[in-house]
PDB file of C-alpha atoms in Angstrom:
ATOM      1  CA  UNK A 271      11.243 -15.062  19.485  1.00  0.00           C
ATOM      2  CA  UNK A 272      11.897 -12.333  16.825  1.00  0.00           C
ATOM      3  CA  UNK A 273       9.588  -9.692  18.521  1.00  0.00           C
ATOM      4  CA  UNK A 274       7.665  -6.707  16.346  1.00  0.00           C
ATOM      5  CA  UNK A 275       6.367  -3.587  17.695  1.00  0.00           C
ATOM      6  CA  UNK A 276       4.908  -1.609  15.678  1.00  0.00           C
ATOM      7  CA  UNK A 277       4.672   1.924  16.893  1.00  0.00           C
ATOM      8  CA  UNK A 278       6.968   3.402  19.112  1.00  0.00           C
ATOM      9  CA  UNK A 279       4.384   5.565  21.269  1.00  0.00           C
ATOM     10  CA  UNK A 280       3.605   5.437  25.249  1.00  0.00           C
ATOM     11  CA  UNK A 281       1.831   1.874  24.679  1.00  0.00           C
ATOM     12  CA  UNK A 282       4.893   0.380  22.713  1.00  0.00           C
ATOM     13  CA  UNK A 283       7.596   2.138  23.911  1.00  0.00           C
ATOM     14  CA  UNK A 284       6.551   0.747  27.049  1.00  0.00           C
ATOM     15  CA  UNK A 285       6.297  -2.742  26.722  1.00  0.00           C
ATOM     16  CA  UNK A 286       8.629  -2.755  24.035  1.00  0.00           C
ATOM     17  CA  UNK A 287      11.139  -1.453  26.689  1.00  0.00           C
ATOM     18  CA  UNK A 288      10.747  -3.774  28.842  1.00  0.00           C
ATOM     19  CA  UNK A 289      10.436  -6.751  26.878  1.00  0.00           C
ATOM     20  CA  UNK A 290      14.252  -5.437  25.489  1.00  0.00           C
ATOM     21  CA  UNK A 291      15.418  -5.106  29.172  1.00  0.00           C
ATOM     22  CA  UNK A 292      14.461  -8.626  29.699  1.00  0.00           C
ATOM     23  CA  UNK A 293      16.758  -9.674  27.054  1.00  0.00           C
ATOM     24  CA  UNK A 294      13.907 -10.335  24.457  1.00  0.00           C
ATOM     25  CA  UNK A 295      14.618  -9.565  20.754  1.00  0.00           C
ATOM     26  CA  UNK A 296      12.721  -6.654  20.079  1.00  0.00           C
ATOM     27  CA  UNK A 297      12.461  -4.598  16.828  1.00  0.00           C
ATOM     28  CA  UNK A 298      10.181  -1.365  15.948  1.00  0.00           C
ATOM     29  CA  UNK A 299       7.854  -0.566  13.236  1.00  0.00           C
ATOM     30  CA  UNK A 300       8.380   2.722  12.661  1.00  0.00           C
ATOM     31  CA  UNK A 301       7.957   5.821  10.120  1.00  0.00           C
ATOM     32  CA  UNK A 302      11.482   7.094   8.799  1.00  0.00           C
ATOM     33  CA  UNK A 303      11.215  10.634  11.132  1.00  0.00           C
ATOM     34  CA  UNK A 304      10.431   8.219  14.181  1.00  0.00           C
ATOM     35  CA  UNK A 305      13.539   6.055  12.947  1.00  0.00           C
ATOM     36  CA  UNK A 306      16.032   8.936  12.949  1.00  0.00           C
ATOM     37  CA  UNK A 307      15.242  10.230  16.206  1.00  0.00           C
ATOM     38  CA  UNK A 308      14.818   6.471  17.682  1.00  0.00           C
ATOM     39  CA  UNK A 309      18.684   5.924  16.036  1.00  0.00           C
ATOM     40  CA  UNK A 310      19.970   9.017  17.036  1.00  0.00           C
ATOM     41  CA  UNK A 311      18.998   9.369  20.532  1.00  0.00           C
ATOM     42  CA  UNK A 312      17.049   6.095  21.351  1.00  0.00           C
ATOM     43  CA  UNK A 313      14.324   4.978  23.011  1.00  0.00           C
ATOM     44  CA  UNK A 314      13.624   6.941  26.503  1.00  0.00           C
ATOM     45  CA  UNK A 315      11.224   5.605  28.826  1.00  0.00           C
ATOM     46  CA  UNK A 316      10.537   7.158  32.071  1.00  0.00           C
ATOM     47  CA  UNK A 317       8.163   4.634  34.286  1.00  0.00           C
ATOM     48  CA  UNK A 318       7.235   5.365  38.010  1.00  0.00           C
ATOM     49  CA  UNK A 319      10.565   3.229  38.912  1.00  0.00           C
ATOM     50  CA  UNK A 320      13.353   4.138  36.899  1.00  0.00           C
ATOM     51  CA  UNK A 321      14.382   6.589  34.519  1.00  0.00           C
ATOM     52  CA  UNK A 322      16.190   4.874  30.825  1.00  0.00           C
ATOM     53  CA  UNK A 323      17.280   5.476  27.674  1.00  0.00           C
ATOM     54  CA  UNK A 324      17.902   2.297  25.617  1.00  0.00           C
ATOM     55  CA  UNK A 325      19.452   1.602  21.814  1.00  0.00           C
ATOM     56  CA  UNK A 326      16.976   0.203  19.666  1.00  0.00           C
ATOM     57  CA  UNK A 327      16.638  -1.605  16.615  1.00  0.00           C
ATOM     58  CA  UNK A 328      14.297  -0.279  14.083  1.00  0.00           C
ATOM     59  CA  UNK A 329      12.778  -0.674  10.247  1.00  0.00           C
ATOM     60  CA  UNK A 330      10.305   1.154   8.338  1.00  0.00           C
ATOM     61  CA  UNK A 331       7.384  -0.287   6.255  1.00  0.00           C
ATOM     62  CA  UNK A 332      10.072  -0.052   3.062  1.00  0.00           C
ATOM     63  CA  UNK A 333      12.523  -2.156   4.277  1.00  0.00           C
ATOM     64  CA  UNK A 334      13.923  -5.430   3.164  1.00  0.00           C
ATOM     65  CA  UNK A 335      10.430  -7.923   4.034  1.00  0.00           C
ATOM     66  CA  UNK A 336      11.773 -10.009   7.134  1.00  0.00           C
ATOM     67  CA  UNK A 337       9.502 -12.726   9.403  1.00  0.00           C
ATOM     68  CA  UNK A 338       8.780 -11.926  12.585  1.00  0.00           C
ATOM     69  CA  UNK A 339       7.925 -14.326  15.070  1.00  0.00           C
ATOM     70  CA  UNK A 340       5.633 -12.393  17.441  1.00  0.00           C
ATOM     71  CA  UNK A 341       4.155  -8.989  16.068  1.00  0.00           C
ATOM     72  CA  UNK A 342       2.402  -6.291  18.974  1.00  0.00           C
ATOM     73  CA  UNK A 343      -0.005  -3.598  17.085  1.00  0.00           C
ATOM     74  CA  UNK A 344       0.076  -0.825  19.505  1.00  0.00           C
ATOM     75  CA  UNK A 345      -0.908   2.181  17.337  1.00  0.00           C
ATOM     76  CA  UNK A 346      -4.496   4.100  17.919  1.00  0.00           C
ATOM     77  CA  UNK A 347      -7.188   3.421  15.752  1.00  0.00           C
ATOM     78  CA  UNK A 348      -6.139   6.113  13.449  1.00  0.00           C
ATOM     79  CA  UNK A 349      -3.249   4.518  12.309  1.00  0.00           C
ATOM     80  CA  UNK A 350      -4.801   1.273  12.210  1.00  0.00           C
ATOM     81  CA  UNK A 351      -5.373   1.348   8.266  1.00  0.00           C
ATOM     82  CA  UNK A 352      -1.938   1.983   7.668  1.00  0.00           C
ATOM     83  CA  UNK A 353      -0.507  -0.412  10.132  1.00  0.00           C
ATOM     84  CA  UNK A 354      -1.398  -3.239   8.636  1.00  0.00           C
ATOM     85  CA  UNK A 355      -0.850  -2.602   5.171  1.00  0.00           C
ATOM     86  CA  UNK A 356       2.766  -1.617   7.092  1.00  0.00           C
ATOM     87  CA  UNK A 357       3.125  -5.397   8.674  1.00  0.00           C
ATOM     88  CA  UNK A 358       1.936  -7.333   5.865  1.00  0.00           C
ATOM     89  CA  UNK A 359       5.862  -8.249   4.638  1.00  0.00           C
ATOM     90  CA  UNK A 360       6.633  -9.154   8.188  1.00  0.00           C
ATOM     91  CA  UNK A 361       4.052 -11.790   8.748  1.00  0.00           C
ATOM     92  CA  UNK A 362       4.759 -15.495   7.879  1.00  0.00           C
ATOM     93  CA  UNK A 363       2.637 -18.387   8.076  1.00  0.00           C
ATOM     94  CA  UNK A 364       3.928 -19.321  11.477  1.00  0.00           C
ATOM     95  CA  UNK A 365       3.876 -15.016  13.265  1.00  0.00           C
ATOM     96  CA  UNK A 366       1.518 -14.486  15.809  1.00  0.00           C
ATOM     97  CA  UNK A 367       0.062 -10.849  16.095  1.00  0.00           C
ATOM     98  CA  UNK A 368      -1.777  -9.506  18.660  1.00  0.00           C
ATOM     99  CA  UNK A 369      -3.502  -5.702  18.477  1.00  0.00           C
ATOM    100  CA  UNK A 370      -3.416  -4.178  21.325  1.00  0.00           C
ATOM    101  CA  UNK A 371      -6.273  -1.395  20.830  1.00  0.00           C
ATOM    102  CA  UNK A 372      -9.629  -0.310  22.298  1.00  0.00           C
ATOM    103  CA  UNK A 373     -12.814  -1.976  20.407  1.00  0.00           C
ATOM    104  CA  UNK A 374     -13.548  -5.086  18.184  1.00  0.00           C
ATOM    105  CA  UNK A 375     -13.384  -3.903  14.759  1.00  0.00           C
ATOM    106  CA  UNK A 376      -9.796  -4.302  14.471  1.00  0.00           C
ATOM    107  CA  UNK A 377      -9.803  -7.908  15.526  1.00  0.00           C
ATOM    108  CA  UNK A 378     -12.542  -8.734  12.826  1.00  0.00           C
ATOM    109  CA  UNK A 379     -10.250  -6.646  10.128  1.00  0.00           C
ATOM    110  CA  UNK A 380      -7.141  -8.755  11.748  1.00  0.00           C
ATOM    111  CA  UNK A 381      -8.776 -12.052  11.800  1.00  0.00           C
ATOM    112  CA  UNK A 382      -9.980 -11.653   7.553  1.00  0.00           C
ATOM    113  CA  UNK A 383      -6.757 -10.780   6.783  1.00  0.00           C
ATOM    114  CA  UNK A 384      -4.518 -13.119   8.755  1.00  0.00           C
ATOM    115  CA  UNK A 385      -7.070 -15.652   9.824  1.00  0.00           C
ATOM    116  CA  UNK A 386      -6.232 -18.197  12.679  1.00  0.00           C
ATOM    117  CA  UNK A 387      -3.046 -15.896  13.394  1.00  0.00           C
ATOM    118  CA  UNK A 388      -4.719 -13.066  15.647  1.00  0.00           C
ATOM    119  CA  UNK A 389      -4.694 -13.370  19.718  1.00  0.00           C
ATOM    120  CA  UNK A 390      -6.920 -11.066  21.555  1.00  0.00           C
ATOM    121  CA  UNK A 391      -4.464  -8.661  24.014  1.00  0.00           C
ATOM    122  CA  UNK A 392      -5.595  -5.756  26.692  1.00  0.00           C
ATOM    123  CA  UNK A 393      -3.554  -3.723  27.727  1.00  0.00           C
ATOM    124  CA  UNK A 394      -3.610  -1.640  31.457  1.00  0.00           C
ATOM    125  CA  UNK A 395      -1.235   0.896  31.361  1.00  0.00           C
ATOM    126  CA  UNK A 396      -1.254   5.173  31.828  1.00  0.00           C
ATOM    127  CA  UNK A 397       1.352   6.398  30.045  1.00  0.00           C
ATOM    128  CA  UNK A 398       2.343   9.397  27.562  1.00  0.00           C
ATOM    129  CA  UNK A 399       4.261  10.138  25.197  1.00  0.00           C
ATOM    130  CA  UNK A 400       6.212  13.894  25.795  1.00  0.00           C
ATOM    131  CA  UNK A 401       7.736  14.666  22.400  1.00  0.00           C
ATOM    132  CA  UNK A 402       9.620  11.662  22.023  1.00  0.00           C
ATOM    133  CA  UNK A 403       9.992  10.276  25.402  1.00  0.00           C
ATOM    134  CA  UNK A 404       7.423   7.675  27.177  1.00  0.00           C
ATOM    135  CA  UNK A 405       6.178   9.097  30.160  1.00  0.00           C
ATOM    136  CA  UNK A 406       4.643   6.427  32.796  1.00  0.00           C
ATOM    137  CA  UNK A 407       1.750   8.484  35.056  1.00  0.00           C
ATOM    138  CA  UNK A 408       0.921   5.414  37.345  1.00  0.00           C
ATOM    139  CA  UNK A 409       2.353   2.082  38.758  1.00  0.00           C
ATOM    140  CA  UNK A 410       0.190   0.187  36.441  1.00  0.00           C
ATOM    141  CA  UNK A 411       1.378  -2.504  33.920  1.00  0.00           C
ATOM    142  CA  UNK A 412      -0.408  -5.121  32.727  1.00  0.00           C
ATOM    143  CA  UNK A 413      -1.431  -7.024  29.817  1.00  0.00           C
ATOM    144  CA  UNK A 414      -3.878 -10.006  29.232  1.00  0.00           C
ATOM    145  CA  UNK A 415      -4.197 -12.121  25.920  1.00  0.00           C
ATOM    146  CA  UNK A 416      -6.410 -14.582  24.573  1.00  0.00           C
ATOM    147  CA  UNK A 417      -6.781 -16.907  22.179  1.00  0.00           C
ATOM    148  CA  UNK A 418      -9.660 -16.322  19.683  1.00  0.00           C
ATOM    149  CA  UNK A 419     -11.940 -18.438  17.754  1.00  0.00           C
ATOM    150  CA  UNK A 420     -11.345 -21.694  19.596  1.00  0.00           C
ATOM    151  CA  UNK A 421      -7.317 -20.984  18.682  1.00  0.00           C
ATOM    152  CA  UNK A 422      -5.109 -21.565  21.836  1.00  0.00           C
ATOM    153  CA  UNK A 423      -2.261 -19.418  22.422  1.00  0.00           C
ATOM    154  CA  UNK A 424       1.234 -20.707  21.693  1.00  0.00           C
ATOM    155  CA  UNK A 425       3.657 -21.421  25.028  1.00  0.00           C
ATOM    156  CA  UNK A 426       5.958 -19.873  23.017  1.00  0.00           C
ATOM    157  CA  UNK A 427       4.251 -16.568  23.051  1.00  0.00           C
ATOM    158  CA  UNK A 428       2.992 -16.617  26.781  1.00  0.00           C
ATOM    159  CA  UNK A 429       6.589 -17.448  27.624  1.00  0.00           C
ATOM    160  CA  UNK A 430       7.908 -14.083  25.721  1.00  0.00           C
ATOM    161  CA  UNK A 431       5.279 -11.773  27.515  1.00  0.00           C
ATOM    162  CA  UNK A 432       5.829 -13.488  30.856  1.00  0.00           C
ATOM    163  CA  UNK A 433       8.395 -11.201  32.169  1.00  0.00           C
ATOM    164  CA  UNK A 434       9.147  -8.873  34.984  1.00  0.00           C
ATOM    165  CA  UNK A 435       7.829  -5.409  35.408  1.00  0.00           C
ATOM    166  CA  UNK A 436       4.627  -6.110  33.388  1.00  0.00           C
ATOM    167  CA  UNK A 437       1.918  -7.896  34.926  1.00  0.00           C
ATOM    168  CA  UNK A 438       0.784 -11.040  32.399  1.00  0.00           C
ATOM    169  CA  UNK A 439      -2.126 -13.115  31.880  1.00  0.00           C
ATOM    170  CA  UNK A 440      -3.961 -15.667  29.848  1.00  0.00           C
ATOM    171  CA  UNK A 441      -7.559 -15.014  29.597  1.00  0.00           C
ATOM    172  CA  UNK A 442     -10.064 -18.306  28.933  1.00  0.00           C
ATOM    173  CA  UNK A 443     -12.111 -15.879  27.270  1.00  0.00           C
ATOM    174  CA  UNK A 444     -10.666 -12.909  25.849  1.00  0.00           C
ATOM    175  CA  UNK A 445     -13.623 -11.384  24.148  1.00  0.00           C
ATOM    176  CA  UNK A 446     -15.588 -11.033  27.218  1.00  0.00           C
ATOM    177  CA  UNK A 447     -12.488  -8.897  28.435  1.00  0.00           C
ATOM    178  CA  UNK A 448     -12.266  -6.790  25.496  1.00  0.00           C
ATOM    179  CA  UNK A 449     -16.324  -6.092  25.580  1.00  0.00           C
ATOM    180  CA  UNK A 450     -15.838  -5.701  28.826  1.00  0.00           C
ATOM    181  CA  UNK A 451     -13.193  -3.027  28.517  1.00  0.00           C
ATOM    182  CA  UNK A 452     -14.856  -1.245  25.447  1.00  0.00           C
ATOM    183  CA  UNK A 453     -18.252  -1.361  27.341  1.00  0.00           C
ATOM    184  CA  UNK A 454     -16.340   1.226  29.989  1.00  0.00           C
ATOM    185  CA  UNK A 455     -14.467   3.152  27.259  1.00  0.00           C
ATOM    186  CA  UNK A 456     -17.669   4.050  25.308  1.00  0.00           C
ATOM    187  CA  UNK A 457     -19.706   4.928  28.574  1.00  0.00           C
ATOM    188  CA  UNK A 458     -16.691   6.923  29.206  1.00  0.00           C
ATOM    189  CA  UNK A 459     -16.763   8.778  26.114  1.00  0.00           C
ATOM    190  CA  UNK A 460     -20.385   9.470  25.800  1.00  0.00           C
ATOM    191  CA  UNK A 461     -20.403  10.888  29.657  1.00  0.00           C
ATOM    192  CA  UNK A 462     -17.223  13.224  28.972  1.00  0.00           C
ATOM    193  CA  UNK A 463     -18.473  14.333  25.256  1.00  0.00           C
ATOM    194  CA  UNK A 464     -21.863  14.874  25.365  1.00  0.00           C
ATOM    195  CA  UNK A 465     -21.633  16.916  28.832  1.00  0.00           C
ATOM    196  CA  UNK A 466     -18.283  18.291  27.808  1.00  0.00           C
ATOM    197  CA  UNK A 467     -17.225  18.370  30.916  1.00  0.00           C
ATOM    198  CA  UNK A 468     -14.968  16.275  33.638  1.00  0.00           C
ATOM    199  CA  UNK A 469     -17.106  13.600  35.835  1.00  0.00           C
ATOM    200  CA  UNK A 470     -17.568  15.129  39.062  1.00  0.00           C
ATOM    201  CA  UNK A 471     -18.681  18.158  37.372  1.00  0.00           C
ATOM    202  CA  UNK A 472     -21.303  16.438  35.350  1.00  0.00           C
ATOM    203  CA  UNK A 473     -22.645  15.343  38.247  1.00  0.00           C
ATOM    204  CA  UNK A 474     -22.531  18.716  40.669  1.00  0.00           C
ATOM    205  CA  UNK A 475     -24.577  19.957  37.363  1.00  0.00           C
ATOM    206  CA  UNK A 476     -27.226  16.727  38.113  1.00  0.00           C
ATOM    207  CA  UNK A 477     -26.327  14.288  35.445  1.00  0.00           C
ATOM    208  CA  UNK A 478     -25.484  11.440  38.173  1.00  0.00           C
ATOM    209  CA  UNK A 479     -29.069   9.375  36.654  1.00  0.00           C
ATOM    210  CA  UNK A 480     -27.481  10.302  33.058  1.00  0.00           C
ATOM    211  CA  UNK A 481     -24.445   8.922  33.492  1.00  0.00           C
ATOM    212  CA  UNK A 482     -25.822   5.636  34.934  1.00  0.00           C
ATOM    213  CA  UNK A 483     -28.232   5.542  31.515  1.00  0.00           C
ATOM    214  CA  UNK A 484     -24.878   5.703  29.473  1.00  0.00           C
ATOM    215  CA  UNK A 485     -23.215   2.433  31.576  1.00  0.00           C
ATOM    216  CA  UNK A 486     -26.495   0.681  31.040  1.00  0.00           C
ATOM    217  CA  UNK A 487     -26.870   1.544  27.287  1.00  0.00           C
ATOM    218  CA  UNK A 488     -23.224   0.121  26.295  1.00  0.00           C
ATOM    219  CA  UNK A 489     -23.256  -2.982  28.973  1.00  0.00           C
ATOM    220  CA  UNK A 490     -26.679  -3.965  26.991  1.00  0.00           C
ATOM    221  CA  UNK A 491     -25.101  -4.204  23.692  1.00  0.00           C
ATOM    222  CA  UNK A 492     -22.380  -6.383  25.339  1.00  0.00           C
ATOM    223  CA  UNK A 493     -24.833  -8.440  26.328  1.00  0.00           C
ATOM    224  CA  UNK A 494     -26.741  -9.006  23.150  1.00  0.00           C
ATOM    225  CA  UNK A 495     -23.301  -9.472  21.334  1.00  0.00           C
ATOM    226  CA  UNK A 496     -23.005 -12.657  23.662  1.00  0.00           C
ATOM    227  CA  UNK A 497     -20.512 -10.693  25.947  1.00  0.00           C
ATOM    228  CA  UNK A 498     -21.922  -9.405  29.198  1.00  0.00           C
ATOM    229  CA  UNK A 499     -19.976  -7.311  31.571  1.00  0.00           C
ATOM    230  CA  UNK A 500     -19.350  -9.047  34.754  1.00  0.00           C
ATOM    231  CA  UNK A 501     -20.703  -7.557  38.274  1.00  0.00           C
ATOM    232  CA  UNK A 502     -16.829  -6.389  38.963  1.00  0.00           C
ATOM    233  CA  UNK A 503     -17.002  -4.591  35.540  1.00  0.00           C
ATOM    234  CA  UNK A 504     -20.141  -3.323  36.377  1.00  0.00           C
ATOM    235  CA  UNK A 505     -19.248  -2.023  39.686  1.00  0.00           C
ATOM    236  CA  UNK A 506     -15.698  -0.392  38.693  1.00  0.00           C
ATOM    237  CA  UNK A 507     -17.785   1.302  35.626  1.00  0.00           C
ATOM    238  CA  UNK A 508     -20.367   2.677  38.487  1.00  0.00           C
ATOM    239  CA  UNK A 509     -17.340   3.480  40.827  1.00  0.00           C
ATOM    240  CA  UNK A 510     -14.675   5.612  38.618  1.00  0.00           C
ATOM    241  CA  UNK A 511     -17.921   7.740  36.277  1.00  0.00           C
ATOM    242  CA  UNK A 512     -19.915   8.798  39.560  1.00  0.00           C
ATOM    243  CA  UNK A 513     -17.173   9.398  41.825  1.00  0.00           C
ATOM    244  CA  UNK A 514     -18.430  12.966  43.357  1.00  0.00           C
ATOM    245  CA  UNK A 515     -15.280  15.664  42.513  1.00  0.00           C
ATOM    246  CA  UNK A 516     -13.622  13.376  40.248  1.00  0.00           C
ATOM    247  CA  UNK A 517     -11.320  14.985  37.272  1.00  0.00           C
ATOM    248  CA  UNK A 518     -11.970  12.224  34.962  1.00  0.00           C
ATOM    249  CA  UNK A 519     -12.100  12.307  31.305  1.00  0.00           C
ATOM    250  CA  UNK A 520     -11.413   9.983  28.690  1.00  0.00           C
ATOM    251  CA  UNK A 521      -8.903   9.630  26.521  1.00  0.00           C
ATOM    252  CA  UNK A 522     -11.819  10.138  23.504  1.00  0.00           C
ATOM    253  CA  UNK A 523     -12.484  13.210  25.344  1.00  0.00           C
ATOM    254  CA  UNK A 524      -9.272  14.626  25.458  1.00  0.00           C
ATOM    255  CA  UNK A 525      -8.102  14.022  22.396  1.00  0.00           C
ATOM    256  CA  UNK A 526     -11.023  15.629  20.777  1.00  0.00           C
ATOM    257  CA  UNK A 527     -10.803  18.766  22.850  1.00  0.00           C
ATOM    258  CA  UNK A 528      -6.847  19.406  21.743  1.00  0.00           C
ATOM    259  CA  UNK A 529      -8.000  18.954  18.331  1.00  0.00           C
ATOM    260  CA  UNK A 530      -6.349  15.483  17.919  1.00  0.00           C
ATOM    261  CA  UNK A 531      -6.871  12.415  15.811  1.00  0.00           C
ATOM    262  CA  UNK A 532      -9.634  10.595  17.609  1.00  0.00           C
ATOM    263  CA  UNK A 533     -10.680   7.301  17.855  1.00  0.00           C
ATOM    264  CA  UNK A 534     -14.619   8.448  18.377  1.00  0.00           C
ATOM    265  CA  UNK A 535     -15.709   5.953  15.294  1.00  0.00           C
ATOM    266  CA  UNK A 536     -13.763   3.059  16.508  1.00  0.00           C
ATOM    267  CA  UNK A 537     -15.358   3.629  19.752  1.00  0.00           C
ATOM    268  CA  UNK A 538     -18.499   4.555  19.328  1.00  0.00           C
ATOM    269  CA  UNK A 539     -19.276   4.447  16.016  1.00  0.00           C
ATOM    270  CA  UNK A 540     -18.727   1.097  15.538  1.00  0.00           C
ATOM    271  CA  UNK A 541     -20.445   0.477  18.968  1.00  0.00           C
ATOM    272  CA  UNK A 542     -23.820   2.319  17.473  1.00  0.00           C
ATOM    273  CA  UNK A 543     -23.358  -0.029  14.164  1.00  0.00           C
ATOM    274  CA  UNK A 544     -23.664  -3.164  16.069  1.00  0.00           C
ATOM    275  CA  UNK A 545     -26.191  -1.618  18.522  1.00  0.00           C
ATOM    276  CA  UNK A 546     -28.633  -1.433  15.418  1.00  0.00           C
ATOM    277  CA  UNK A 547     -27.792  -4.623  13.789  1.00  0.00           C
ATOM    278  CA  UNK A 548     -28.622  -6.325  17.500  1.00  0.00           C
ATOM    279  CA  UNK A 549     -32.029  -4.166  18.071  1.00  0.00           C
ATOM    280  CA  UNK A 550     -30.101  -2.100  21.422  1.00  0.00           C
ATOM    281  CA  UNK A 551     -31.429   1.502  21.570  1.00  0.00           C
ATOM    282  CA  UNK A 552     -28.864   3.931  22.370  1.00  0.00           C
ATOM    283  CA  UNK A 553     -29.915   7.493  22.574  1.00  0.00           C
ATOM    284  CA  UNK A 554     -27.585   8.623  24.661  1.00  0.00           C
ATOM    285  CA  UNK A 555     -24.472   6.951  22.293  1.00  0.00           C
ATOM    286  CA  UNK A 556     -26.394   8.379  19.237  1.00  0.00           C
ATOM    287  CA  UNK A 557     -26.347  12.145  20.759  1.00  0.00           C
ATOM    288  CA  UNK A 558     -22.915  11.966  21.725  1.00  0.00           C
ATOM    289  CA  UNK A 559     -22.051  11.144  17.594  1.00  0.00           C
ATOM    290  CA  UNK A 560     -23.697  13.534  16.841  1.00  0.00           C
ATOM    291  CA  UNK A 561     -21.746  16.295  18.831  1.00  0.00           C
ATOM    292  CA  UNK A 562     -18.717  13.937  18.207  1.00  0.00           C
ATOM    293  CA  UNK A 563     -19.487  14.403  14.196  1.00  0.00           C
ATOM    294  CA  UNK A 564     -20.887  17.772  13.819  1.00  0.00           C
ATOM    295  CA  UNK A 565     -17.988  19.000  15.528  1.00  0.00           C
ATOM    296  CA  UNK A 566     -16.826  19.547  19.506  1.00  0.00           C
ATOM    297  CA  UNK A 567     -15.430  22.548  20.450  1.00  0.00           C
ATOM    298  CA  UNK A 568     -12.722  23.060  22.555  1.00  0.00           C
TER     299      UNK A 568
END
């Protein structure tokens, strides 16, 4: 399969790597600054096992419109807008796509755009990217996909994925998994954000109950979507946000602190949305958009 990544950050320099280094045909979506540096010095990626710098092939949203077979979305939220304006003269009738990014809203915006061509995909993997290198933090590599809508996904596509170094998976029912995932995201970020503050020090300061009210507000609007978190969910949630001296923070968190691009409305904004269409109070979710939005300072 004719493979598409488009963005060459830690997520897709990742996989893309190793889905080049076991000999699939892989291709980047990239801006033209990305391109020269990708052409000029390629793509390095340093994971927990090995240390590599591979040639890559690359085009930009202006290039001659090709068909791709297979196309991974592994931007951030922020970038989402102009992805897919990006990929829409590399999708034929026949390309499968799958986003791999934290939330829903992008597979509804997928799914009216390219309807019956969208696969649900999670990704497990901590990873940075250090100027232009991909840095991999932890042996942890995996990636799950699912068909949506009552659409099965192609062999063809499982048997691309399937490959060494990253840990793949079919999922019966991919939405639950993606709930499931954004359910621990959102907790995250409303713990982190409205307390300002890493995990185990929220709760040296007393804000163990707190953080339990934040799990229980975003697992209930899972559950009136028609997606409730599972008891392992539930208990790795409970486990990783009141672990006494932990340094956690989110990834919301963090990027909001350095002043970065955040995907706070993806997360939780579009979280509180749905929370008000389905009747779920979340007081907790609405403080923390308010800091979010009125501004949280470093």
């Amino acid at each position: 399969m004719r493979i598409l990544v488009v963005g060459a950050g830690a997520t897709g320099g990742a996989f893309g790597t190793l889905l080049q280094e076991a000999g699939r045909d892989v291709t980047y979506l990239v801006r033209p600054r990305k391109q020269e540096a990708l052409r000029r010095e390629g793509l390095r990626f340093i994971s927990t096992t090995a240390d590599r710098t591979l040639p890559v092939q690359t085009i930009t949203a202006t290039d001659e419109p090709a068909r791709y077979d297979l196309i991974l979305i592994t931007v951030k939220a922020t970038a989402l807008k102009a992805a897919l304006a990006d990929i829409r003269p590399f999708v034929g009738p026949g390309t499968a796509i799958i986003p791999i990014l934290n939330g829903m809203a992008h597979v509804d915006r997928l799914e009216q755009l390219f309807p019956g061509q969208v696969l649900g995909g999670l990704a497990r993997i901590v990873a940075t990217l250090d100027g232009d290198v991909v840095r991999q933090q932890v042996a942890l590599t995996s990636l799950t996909i699912g068909g949506l809508n009552g659409h099965p996904v192609p062999a063809e596509v499982s048997q691309a994925l399937d490959i060494p170094g990253i840990d793949f998976s079919v999922a019966d029912d991919i939405e639950r998994a993606l709930w499931e995932k954004w359910a621990f995201i959102a907790a995250a970020g409303i713990v982190n954000c409205l307390f300002r503050a890493p995990v185990g020090r929220i709760i040296d300061a007393g804000g163990e109950a707190r953080i339990l009210e934040a799990i229980s507000e975003t697992e209930a609007v899972a559950a009136a979507a028609g997606h409730p978190v599972s008891d392992a969910g539930h208990a790795q949630a409970v486990s990783i946000l009141t672990e006494k001296g932990s340094a956690f923070t989110s990834s919301l968190y963090r990027d909001l602190t350095a002043g970065l691009p955040s995907e706070a409305e993806h997360i939780l904004g579009d979280l509180a949305r749905r929370a008000r269409a389905l009747n779920v109070p979340t007081p907790l979710l609405d403080l923390t958009l308010i800091q979010v939005r009125a501004g949280l300072p470093a």
